[in-house]
Coordinates of C-alpha atoms and ligand atoms in Angstrom, one line a residue:
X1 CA 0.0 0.0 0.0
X2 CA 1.2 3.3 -0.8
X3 CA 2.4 5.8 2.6
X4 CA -0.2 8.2 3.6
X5 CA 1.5 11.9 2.9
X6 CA 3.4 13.7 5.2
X7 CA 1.0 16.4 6.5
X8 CA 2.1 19.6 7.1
X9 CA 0.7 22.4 8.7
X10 CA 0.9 25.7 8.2
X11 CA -0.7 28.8 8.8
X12 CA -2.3 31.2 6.1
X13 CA -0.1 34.4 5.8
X14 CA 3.3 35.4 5.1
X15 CA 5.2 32.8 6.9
X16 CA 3.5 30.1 4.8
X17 CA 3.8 31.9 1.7
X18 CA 7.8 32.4 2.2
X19 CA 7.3 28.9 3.4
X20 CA 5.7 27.5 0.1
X21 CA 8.1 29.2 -2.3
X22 CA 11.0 27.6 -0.1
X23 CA 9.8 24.2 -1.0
X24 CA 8.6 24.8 -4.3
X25 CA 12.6 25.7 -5.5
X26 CA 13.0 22.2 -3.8
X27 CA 10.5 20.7 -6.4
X28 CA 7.1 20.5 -3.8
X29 CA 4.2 22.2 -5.7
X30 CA 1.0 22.7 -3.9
X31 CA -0.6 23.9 -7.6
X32 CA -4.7 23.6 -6.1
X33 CA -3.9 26.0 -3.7
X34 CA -4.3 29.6 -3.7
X35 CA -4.4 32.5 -1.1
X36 CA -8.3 33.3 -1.1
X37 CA -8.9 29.9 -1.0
X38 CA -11.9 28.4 2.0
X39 CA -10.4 25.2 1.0
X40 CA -8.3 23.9 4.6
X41 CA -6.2 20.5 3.4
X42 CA -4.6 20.7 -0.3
X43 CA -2.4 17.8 -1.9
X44 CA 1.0 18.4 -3.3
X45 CA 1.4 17.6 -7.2
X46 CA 3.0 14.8 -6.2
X47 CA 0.8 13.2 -3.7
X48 CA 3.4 12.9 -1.1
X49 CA 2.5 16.2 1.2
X50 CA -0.6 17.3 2.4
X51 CA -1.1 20.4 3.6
X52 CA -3.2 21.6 6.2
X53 CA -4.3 24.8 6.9
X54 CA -5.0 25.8 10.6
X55 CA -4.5 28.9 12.9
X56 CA -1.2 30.3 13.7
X57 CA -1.4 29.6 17.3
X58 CA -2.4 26.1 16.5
X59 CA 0.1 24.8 14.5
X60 CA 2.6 23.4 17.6
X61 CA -0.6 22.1 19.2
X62 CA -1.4 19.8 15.7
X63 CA 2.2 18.7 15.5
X64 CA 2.1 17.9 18.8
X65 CA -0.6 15.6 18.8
X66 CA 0.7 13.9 15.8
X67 CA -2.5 15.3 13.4
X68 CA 0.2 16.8 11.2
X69 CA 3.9 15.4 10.9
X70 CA 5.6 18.8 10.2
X71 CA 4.4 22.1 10.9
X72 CA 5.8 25.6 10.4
X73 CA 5.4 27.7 13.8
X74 CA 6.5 31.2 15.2
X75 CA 8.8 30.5 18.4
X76 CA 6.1 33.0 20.1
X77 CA 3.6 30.7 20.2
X78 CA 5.3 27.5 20.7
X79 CA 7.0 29.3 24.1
X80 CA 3.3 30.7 25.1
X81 CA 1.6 27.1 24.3
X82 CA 4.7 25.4 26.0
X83 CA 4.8 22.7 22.9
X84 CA 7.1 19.6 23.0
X85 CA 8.0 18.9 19.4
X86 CA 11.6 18.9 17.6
X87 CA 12.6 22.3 16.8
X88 CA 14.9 21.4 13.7
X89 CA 15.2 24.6 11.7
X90 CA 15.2 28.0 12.4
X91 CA 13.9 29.0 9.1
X92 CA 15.3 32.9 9.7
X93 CA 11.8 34.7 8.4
X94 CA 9.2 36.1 10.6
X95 CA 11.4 37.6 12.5
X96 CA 10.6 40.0 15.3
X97 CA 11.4 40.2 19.2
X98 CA 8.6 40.5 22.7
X99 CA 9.5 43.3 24.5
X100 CA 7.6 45.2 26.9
X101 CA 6.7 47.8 26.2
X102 CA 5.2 51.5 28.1
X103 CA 4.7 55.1 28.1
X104 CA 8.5 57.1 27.5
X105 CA 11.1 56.6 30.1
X106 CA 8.1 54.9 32.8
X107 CA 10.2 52.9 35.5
X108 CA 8.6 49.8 35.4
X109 CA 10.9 48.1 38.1
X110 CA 9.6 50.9 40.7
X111 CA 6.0 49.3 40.0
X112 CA 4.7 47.2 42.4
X113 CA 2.5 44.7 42.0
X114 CA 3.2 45.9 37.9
X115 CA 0.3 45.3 35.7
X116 CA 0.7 43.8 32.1
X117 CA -1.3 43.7 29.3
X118 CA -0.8 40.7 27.2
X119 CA -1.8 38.2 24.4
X120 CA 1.2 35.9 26.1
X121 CA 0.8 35.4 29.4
X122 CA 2.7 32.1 29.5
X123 CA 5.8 34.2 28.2
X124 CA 5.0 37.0 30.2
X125 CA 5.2 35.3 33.7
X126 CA 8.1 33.2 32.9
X127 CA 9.9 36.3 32.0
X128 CA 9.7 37.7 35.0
X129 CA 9.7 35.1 37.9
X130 CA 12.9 34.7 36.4
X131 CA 13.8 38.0 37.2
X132 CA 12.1 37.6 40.8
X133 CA 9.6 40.0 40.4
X134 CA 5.8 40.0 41.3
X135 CA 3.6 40.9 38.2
X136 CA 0.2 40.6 37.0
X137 CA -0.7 39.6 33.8
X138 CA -4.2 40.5 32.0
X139 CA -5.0 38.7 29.2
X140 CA -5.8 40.2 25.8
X141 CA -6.3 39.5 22.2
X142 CA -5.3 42.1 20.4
X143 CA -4.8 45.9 20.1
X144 CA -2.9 45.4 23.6
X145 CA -1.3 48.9 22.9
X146 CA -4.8 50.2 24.2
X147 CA -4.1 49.0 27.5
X148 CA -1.6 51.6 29.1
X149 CA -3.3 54.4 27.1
X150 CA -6.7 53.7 28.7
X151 CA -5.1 52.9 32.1
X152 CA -6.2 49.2 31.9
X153 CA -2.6 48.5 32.9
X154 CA 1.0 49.7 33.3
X155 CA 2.9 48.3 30.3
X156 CA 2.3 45.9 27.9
X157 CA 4.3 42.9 26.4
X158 CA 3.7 42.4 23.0
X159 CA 5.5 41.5 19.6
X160 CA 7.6 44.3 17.8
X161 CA 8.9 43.9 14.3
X162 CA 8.8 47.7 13.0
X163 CA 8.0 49.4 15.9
X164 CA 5.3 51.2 14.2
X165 CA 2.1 50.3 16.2
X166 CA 3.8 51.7 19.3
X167 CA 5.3 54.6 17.6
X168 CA 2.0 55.3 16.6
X169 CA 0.4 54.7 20.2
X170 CA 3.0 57.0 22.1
X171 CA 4.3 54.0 23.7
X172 CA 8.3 52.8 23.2
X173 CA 10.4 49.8 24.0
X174 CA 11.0 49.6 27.3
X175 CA 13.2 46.3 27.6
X176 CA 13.6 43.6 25.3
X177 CA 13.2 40.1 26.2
X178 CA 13.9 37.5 23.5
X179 CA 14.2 37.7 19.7
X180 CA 11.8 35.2 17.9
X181 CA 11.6 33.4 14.1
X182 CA 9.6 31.4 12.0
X183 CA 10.7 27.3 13.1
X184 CA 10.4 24.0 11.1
X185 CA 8.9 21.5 13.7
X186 CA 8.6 17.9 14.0
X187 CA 6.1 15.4 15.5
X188 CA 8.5 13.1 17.9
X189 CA 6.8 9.9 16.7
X190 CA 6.5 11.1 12.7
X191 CA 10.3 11.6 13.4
X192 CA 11.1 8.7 14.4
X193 CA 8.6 6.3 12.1
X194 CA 8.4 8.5 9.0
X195 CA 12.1 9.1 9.1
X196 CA 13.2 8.2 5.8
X197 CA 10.8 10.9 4.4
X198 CA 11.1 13.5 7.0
X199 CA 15.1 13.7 6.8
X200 CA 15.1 14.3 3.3
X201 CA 12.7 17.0 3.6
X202 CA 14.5 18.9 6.2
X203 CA 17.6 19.1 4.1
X204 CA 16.2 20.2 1.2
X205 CA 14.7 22.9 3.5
X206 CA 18.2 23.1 4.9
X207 CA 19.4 23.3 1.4
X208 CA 17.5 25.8 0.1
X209 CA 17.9 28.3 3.3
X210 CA 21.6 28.0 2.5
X211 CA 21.9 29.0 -0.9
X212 CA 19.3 32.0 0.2
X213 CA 22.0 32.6 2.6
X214 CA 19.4 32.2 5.5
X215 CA 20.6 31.2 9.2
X216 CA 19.5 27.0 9.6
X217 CA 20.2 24.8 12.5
Ligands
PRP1 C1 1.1 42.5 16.2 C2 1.6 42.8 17.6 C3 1.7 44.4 17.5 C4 2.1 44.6 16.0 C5 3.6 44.8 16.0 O1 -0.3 42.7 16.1 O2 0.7 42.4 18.5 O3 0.5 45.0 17.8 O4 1.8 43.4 15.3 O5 4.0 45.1 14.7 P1 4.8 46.4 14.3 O6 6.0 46.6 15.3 O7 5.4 46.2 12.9 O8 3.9 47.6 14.4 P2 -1.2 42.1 15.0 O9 -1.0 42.7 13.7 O10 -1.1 40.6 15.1 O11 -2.7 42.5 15.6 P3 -3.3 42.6 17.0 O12 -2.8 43.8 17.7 O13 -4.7 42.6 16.8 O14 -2.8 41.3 17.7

């Protein structure tokens, strides 16, 4: 009998699109699918992938349940939903940073308790119980810039990449906690069962971020 496809899954957006043209210059062509597309599950020309098409903050949770072999994640959300896959390539795109994030010059090591405005509050308290200090978080999901405008709480930690939204909002980088990048992840049972078609997909990845010049691990 013929193997199943590797599934992969991947989010719509611009990590999947950089994603997809990555694999297509290794030969994978997902020809059915296109961007406005209701369509969720799409097979590759050649019948060996199939991709499926879920939430961004979903994709570590489907790999890590083994519903999809191989999924492309942002490291944000595999910290915040504390996901135990591989982590085999750091694909270099997506790239942006959390920091937190407050009106100009605001002392936020003077606050206590300090109050912060999140869409990661997994991230947010380990940050700072490793720093020792008492916070707490309130949970948002989206437009957390609001927050210290309207007085809802003292700073916020959030995702930068241009800076523009705080710019915008008054509000600047107050400290920045850890830099963060589109990942290739593996299921640990696909891995090890499906390894004769997973290695050979991972260095063609490999491959292909190397001649782009692209930082791989
Ligand atoms: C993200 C993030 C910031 C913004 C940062 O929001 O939460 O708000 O992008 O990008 P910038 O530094 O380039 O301005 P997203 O677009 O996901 O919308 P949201 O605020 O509704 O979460």
């Amino acid at each position: 009998m013929a193997n199943k496809p590797i599934k992969l899954a991947l989010a719509k957006g611009r990590l999947t699109d950089d994603f997809l043209q990555l694999i297509e210059q290794a030969g994978i062509h997902f020809s059915s699918y296109y961007e406005k597309s209701r369509k969720l599950t799409f097979l590759s020309d050649d019948g060996a992938f199939e991709m499926i098409l879920v939430k961004a903050m979903d994709v570590g949770t489907y790999v890590e349940n083994g519903a999809a072999d191989i999924g492309v994640a942002g490291k944000d959300t595999l910290l915040e939903n504390g996901i135990d896959v591989y982590e085999l390539v750091d694909l270099g795109f997506g790239k942006c940073k959390f920091s937190i994030a407050g009106p100009e010059s605001y002392d936020f090591y003077q606050q206590s308790p300090l109050t912060i405005a999140t869409k990661y509050p997994k991230i947010t308290n380990d940050y700072f119980k490793k720093q020792g200090k008492q916070i707490e978080t309130i949970k948002l999901n989206g437009s957390v810039e609001l927050a210290p405008i309207v007085g809802l709480s003292d700073v916020i930690v959030d995702i930068v990449e241009t800076g523009n939204t705080l710019r915008e909002n008054n509000l600047q980088i107050l400290e920045d906690m850890i830099e963060i990048s589109a990942r290739l992840v593996v299921n640990k049972a696909s891995y090890k069962t499906k390894e004769s078609r997973i290695t050979p997909f991972i260095n063609h990845v490999k491959e292909q971020l190397s001649k782009q010049g692209s930082v791989s691990s």
